[in-house]
């Protein structure tokens, strides 16, 4: 398997999952800043121009964080990253979808790339502000779901890798995390798989 990733992008969550499952994999760094994801070398593999992109051993390509995370967890059951029981499974999907579809795509994306949402340059600051509100509302809601739990649904799962990338972004921006997320982030940073990923992506 090969992960196409950009350092510190949401692909860092999939990178963590790959390290946790322990199966052999390669990584290929993509520079979003240089627009490599819009060039043919990338678009021929993923025309969506997004990381994470997973190239599987048969050459087929899988995209979208939730799908990749689910595929990796289900195909490597020994790693126990997909929780047991329909209730915990539904909760894991609920958290992953909220992180990806709301906090990331509606919140962080507005802050990071306001031009994609603003009708004109003059609207950029208002779009960024709205993005930050969505991002921070999302953090506060997620924080409540972590209350009384070590990990997002109880046992460690792929949902924690999704929560991790949002926490990573917030702390990289030198902004505080709410208390339960801060404790969860410390638990994540203590995991050897997370430490390996931070090292490999150039953050430790
Ligand atoms: N819905 C996608 C979102 C992926 C995404 O937006 N990735 C960002 C990096 S965090 C990206 O590749 N951005 C490049 C761009 O939009 O130009 C997923 O779940 O994987």
mmCIF file of C-alpha atoms and ligand atoms in Angstrom:
data_model
loop_
_atom_site.group_PDB
_atom_site.id
_atom_site.type_symbol
_atom_site.label_atom_id
_atom_site.label_comp_id
_atom_site.label_asym_id
_atom_site.label_seq_id
_atom_site.Cartn_x
_atom_site.Cartn_y
_atom_site.Cartn_z
ATOM 1 C CA UNK A 1 0.000 0.000 0.000
ATOM 2 C CA UNK A 2 1.056 3.558 -0.553
ATOM 3 C CA UNK A 3 -0.302 6.690 1.105
ATOM 4 C CA UNK A 4 -0.140 9.949 -0.805
ATOM 5 C CA UNK A 5 0.030 12.553 1.952
ATOM 6 C CA UNK A 6 0.896 16.155 2.655
ATOM 7 C CA UNK A 7 2.724 16.903 5.909
ATOM 8 C CA UNK A 8 0.271 17.936 8.597
ATOM 9 C CA UNK A 9 -2.777 17.664 6.323
ATOM 10 C CA UNK A 10 -5.794 15.526 7.243
ATOM 11 C CA UNK A 11 -3.880 12.618 5.696
ATOM 12 C CA UNK A 12 -1.938 12.565 8.982
ATOM 13 C CA UNK A 13 -4.919 10.707 10.495
ATOM 14 C CA UNK A 14 -4.708 7.958 7.878
ATOM 15 C CA UNK A 15 -0.943 7.862 8.371
ATOM 16 C CA UNK A 16 -1.571 7.184 12.078
ATOM 17 C CA UNK A 17 -3.979 4.347 11.227
ATOM 18 C CA UNK A 18 -1.405 2.797 8.873
ATOM 19 C CA UNK A 19 1.239 2.914 11.608
ATOM 20 C CA UNK A 20 -1.188 1.404 14.108
ATOM 21 C CA UNK A 21 -2.105 -1.583 11.944
ATOM 22 C CA UNK A 22 1.516 -2.497 11.359
ATOM 23 C CA UNK A 23 1.150 -3.725 7.749
ATOM 24 C CA UNK A 24 3.888 -2.686 5.315
ATOM 25 C CA UNK A 25 3.207 0.600 3.545
ATOM 26 C CA UNK A 26 5.011 3.344 1.693
ATOM 27 C CA UNK A 27 4.397 7.059 1.801
ATOM 28 C CA UNK A 28 4.725 9.645 -0.959
ATOM 29 C CA UNK A 29 4.884 13.286 0.006
ATOM 30 C CA UNK A 30 2.736 15.681 -2.011
ATOM 31 C CA UNK A 31 3.328 19.431 -1.821
ATOM 32 C CA UNK A 32 -0.063 21.128 -1.720
ATOM 33 C CA UNK A 33 1.732 24.473 -1.617
ATOM 34 C CA UNK A 34 3.347 23.752 -4.992
ATOM 35 C CA UNK A 35 0.042 22.477 -6.367
ATOM 36 C CA UNK A 36 1.420 19.000 -7.033
ATOM 37 C CA UNK A 37 -2.046 17.565 -6.444
ATOM 38 C CA UNK A 38 -3.303 19.379 -9.555
ATOM 39 C CA UNK A 39 -0.528 18.022 -11.782
ATOM 40 C CA UNK A 40 -0.937 14.977 -13.963
ATOM 41 C CA UNK A 41 1.327 12.774 -11.847
ATOM 42 C CA UNK A 42 -1.259 13.105 -9.102
ATOM 43 C CA UNK A 43 -4.548 13.551 -10.974
ATOM 44 C CA UNK A 44 -3.903 10.412 -13.002
ATOM 45 C CA UNK A 45 -4.095 8.577 -9.683
ATOM 46 C CA UNK A 46 -6.719 10.715 -7.949
ATOM 47 C CA UNK A 47 -8.629 13.181 -10.136
ATOM 48 C CA UNK A 48 -10.194 14.684 -6.983
ATOM 49 C CA UNK A 49 -6.786 16.317 -6.264
ATOM 50 C CA UNK A 50 -6.989 15.502 -2.562
ATOM 51 C CA UNK A 51 -4.976 13.809 0.110
ATOM 52 C CA UNK A 52 -5.311 11.320 1.712
ATOM 53 C CA UNK A 53 -5.148 9.009 -1.288
ATOM 54 C CA UNK A 54 -4.472 5.323 -0.713
ATOM 55 C CA UNK A 55 -3.026 3.171 -3.484
ATOM 56 C CA UNK A 56 -3.672 -0.434 -2.639
ATOM 57 C CA UNK A 57 -1.506 -3.424 -3.452
ATOM 58 C CA UNK A 58 -3.617 -4.280 -6.530
ATOM 59 C CA UNK A 59 -3.098 -0.728 -7.820
ATOM 60 C CA UNK A 60 -6.648 0.403 -7.095
ATOM 61 C CA UNK A 61 -7.100 3.809 -5.509
ATOM 62 C CA UNK A 62 -9.242 4.599 -2.482
ATOM 63 C CA UNK A 63 -10.130 8.163 -1.504
ATOM 64 C CA UNK A 64 -12.055 9.993 1.249
ATOM 65 C CA UNK A 65 -10.889 9.799 4.842
ATOM 66 C CA UNK A 66 -13.880 7.840 6.225
ATOM 67 C CA UNK A 67 -13.704 5.217 3.460
ATOM 68 C CA UNK A 68 -9.937 4.748 3.767
ATOM 69 C CA UNK A 69 -10.087 4.545 7.569
ATOM 70 C CA UNK A 70 -12.918 2.022 7.463
ATOM 71 C CA UNK A 71 -11.182 -0.078 4.809
ATOM 72 C CA UNK A 72 -7.912 -0.209 6.766
ATOM 73 C CA UNK A 73 -9.637 -1.094 10.032
ATOM 74 C CA UNK A 74 -11.786 -3.810 8.489
ATOM 75 C CA UNK A 75 -8.955 -5.404 6.524
ATOM 76 C CA UNK A 76 -6.670 -5.501 9.581
ATOM 77 C CA UNK A 77 -8.936 -6.758 12.358
ATOM 78 C CA UNK A 78 -6.048 -7.747 14.626
ATOM 79 C CA UNK A 79 -5.338 -4.041 15.193
ATOM 80 C CA UNK A 80 -8.830 -3.696 16.717
ATOM 81 C CA UNK A 81 -9.423 -0.239 15.266
ATOM 82 C CA UNK A 82 -13.059 -0.915 14.373
ATOM 83 C CA UNK A 83 -15.097 -1.176 17.568
ATOM 84 C CA UNK A 84 -17.313 -4.122 18.408
ATOM 85 C CA UNK A 85 -21.081 -3.775 18.320
ATOM 86 C CA UNK A 86 -23.402 -1.659 16.258
ATOM 87 C CA UNK A 87 -23.740 1.111 18.863
ATOM 88 C CA UNK A 88 -19.998 1.807 19.080
ATOM 89 C CA UNK A 89 -19.663 1.435 15.311
ATOM 90 C CA UNK A 90 -22.416 3.978 14.687
ATOM 91 C CA UNK A 91 -20.825 6.350 17.223
ATOM 92 C CA UNK A 92 -17.439 5.996 15.520
ATOM 93 C CA UNK A 93 -18.990 6.875 12.145
ATOM 94 C CA UNK A 94 -20.871 9.757 13.733
ATOM 95 C CA UNK A 95 -17.643 11.270 15.068
ATOM 96 C CA UNK A 96 -15.669 10.706 11.867
ATOM 97 C CA UNK A 97 -18.371 12.294 9.753
ATOM 98 C CA UNK A 98 -18.641 15.279 12.074
ATOM 99 C CA UNK A 99 -14.873 15.815 12.002
ATOM 100 C CA UNK A 100 -14.537 15.470 8.233
ATOM 101 C CA UNK A 101 -17.788 16.885 6.873
ATOM 102 C CA UNK A 102 -18.401 19.674 9.373
ATOM 103 C CA UNK A 103 -15.328 20.699 11.372
ATOM 104 C CA UNK A 104 -12.913 20.207 8.478
ATOM 105 C CA UNK A 105 -14.869 20.798 5.282
ATOM 106 C CA UNK A 106 -17.153 23.566 6.557
ATOM 107 C CA UNK A 107 -14.972 25.123 9.251
ATOM 108 C CA UNK A 108 -11.264 24.677 8.628
ATOM 109 C CA UNK A 109 -11.603 24.870 4.845
ATOM 110 C CA UNK A 110 -13.150 28.337 5.156
ATOM 111 C CA UNK A 111 -10.232 29.434 7.341
ATOM 112 C CA UNK A 112 -7.579 27.841 5.137
ATOM 113 C CA UNK A 113 -8.960 28.557 1.665
ATOM 114 C CA UNK A 114 -11.543 31.364 1.955
ATOM 115 C CA UNK A 115 -11.351 31.974 -1.795
ATOM 116 C CA UNK A 116 -13.216 28.708 -2.370
ATOM 117 C CA UNK A 117 -16.206 30.107 -0.446
ATOM 118 C CA UNK A 118 -16.017 33.875 -0.944
ATOM 119 C CA UNK A 119 -17.769 35.477 -3.919
ATOM 120 C CA UNK A 120 -15.095 38.194 -3.907
ATOM 121 C CA UNK A 121 -11.807 39.005 -2.203
ATOM 122 C CA UNK A 122 -13.612 41.543 0.002
ATOM 123 C CA UNK A 123 -15.580 38.690 1.612
ATOM 124 C CA UNK A 124 -12.507 36.672 2.574
ATOM 125 C CA UNK A 125 -12.220 37.918 6.161
ATOM 126 C CA UNK A 126 -15.918 37.271 6.862
ATOM 127 C CA UNK A 127 -15.592 33.765 5.424
ATOM 128 C CA UNK A 128 -12.530 33.050 7.587
ATOM 129 C CA UNK A 129 -14.359 34.320 10.669
ATOM 130 C CA UNK A 130 -17.333 32.079 9.950
ATOM 131 C CA UNK A 131 -14.966 29.160 9.418
ATOM 132 C CA UNK A 132 -13.384 29.740 12.814
ATOM 133 C CA UNK A 133 -16.831 29.840 14.456
ATOM 134 C CA UNK A 134 -17.782 26.516 12.869
ATOM 135 C CA UNK A 135 -14.407 25.028 13.823
ATOM 136 C CA UNK A 136 -14.669 26.158 17.444
ATOM 137 C CA UNK A 137 -18.315 25.095 17.799
ATOM 138 C CA UNK A 138 -17.245 21.697 16.507
ATOM 139 C CA UNK A 139 -14.394 21.454 19.003
ATOM 140 C CA UNK A 140 -16.758 22.305 21.870
ATOM 141 C CA UNK A 141 -19.259 19.635 20.794
ATOM 142 C CA UNK A 142 -16.553 17.025 20.321
ATOM 143 C CA UNK A 143 -15.161 17.906 23.718
ATOM 144 C CA UNK A 144 -18.471 16.893 25.316
ATOM 145 C CA UNK A 145 -18.367 13.497 23.585
ATOM 146 C CA UNK A 146 -14.929 12.901 25.112
ATOM 147 C CA UNK A 147 -16.145 13.623 28.641
ATOM 148 C CA UNK A 148 -15.405 10.596 30.826
ATOM 149 C CA UNK A 149 -13.715 8.653 28.012
ATOM 150 C CA UNK A 150 -10.091 7.941 27.243
ATOM 151 C CA UNK A 151 -10.864 7.588 23.545
ATOM 152 C CA UNK A 152 -13.639 8.798 21.261
ATOM 153 C CA UNK A 153 -15.959 5.801 21.565
ATOM 154 C CA UNK A 154 -14.324 4.163 24.583
ATOM 155 C CA UNK A 155 -11.803 1.725 23.130
ATOM 156 C CA UNK A 156 -9.212 3.186 20.735
ATOM 157 C CA UNK A 157 -10.535 3.246 17.168
ATOM 158 C CA UNK A 158 -10.276 4.953 13.786
ATOM 159 C CA UNK A 159 -12.457 7.747 15.204
ATOM 160 C CA UNK A 160 -9.479 8.807 17.335
ATOM 161 C CA UNK A 161 -7.332 9.296 14.250
ATOM 162 C CA UNK A 162 -9.945 11.688 12.875
ATOM 163 C CA UNK A 163 -10.183 13.605 16.147
ATOM 164 C CA UNK A 164 -6.377 13.679 16.258
ATOM 165 C CA UNK A 165 -5.928 15.572 13.009
ATOM 166 C CA UNK A 166 -8.298 18.313 14.153
ATOM 167 C CA UNK A 167 -6.478 18.532 17.492
ATOM 168 C CA UNK A 168 -3.171 18.668 15.649
ATOM 169 C CA UNK A 169 -4.359 21.601 13.537
ATOM 170 C CA UNK A 170 -5.643 23.502 16.546
ATOM 171 C CA UNK A 171 -2.461 23.089 18.570
ATOM 172 C CA UNK A 172 -0.239 23.777 15.547
ATOM 173 C CA UNK A 173 -2.019 27.115 15.342
ATOM 174 C CA UNK A 174 -0.974 27.670 18.975
ATOM 175 C CA UNK A 175 -4.611 27.769 20.032
ATOM 176 C CA UNK A 176 -5.933 25.995 23.124
ATOM 177 C CA UNK A 177 -8.000 22.822 23.031
ATOM 178 C CA UNK A 178 -10.957 22.343 25.392
ATOM 179 C CA UNK A 179 -10.040 20.207 28.412
ATOM 180 C CA UNK A 180 -11.217 16.750 27.304
ATOM 181 C CA UNK A 181 -9.744 17.152 23.833
ATOM 182 C CA UNK A 182 -6.487 18.383 25.369
ATOM 183 C CA UNK A 183 -6.296 15.232 27.498
ATOM 184 C CA UNK A 184 -7.188 13.074 24.476
ATOM 185 C CA UNK A 185 -4.483 14.782 22.417
ATOM 186 C CA UNK A 186 -1.888 13.998 25.100
ATOM 187 C CA UNK A 187 -3.023 10.352 25.057
ATOM 188 C CA UNK A 188 -2.599 10.333 21.289
ATOM 189 C CA UNK A 189 0.860 11.918 21.492
ATOM 190 C CA UNK A 190 1.924 9.176 23.911
ATOM 191 C CA UNK A 191 1.182 6.452 21.344
ATOM 192 C CA UNK A 192 4.304 5.165 19.563
ATOM 193 C CA UNK A 193 2.453 5.065 16.227
ATOM 194 C CA UNK A 194 1.603 8.765 16.523
ATOM 195 C CA UNK A 195 5.185 9.599 17.489
ATOM 196 C CA UNK A 196 6.491 7.744 14.424
ATOM 197 C CA UNK A 197 4.091 9.638 12.168
ATOM 198 C CA UNK A 198 5.047 13.036 13.613
ATOM 199 C CA UNK A 199 8.694 12.163 13.074
ATOM 200 C CA UNK A 200 8.156 10.944 9.510
ATOM 201 C CA UNK A 201 6.103 14.021 8.565
ATOM 202 C CA UNK A 202 8.765 16.326 9.996
ATOM 203 C CA UNK A 203 7.078 17.573 13.163
ATOM 204 C CA UNK A 204 9.250 15.862 15.803
HETATM 205 N N1 LIG B 1 -13.388 14.784 1.851
HETATM 206 C C1 LIG B 1 -11.967 14.545 1.728
HETATM 207 C C2 LIG B 1 -11.233 15.798 2.134
HETATM 208 C C3 LIG B 1 -9.759 15.737 1.843
HETATM 209 C C4 LIG B 1 -9.163 17.123 1.837
HETATM 210 O O1 LIG B 1 -9.847 18.157 1.750
HETATM 211 N N2 LIG B 1 -7.833 17.137 1.912
HETATM 212 C C5 LIG B 1 -7.117 18.384 1.832
HETATM 213 C C6 LIG B 1 -5.904 18.360 2.752
HETATM 214 S S1 LIG B 1 -6.389 18.348 4.461
HETATM 215 C C7 LIG B 1 -6.603 18.583 0.420
HETATM 216 O O2 LIG B 1 -6.164 17.649 -0.214
HETATM 217 N N3 LIG B 1 -6.684 19.824 -0.053
HETATM 218 C C8 LIG B 1 -6.179 20.190 -1.319
HETATM 219 C C9 LIG B 1 -7.110 21.108 -2.052
HETATM 220 O O3 LIG B 1 -8.312 21.134 -1.720
HETATM 221 O O4 LIG B 1 -6.621 21.780 -2.955
HETATM 222 C C10 LIG B 1 -11.575 13.368 2.593
HETATM 223 O O5 LIG B 1 -12.380 12.958 3.428
HETATM 224 O O6 LIG B 1 -10.502 12.785 2.402
#
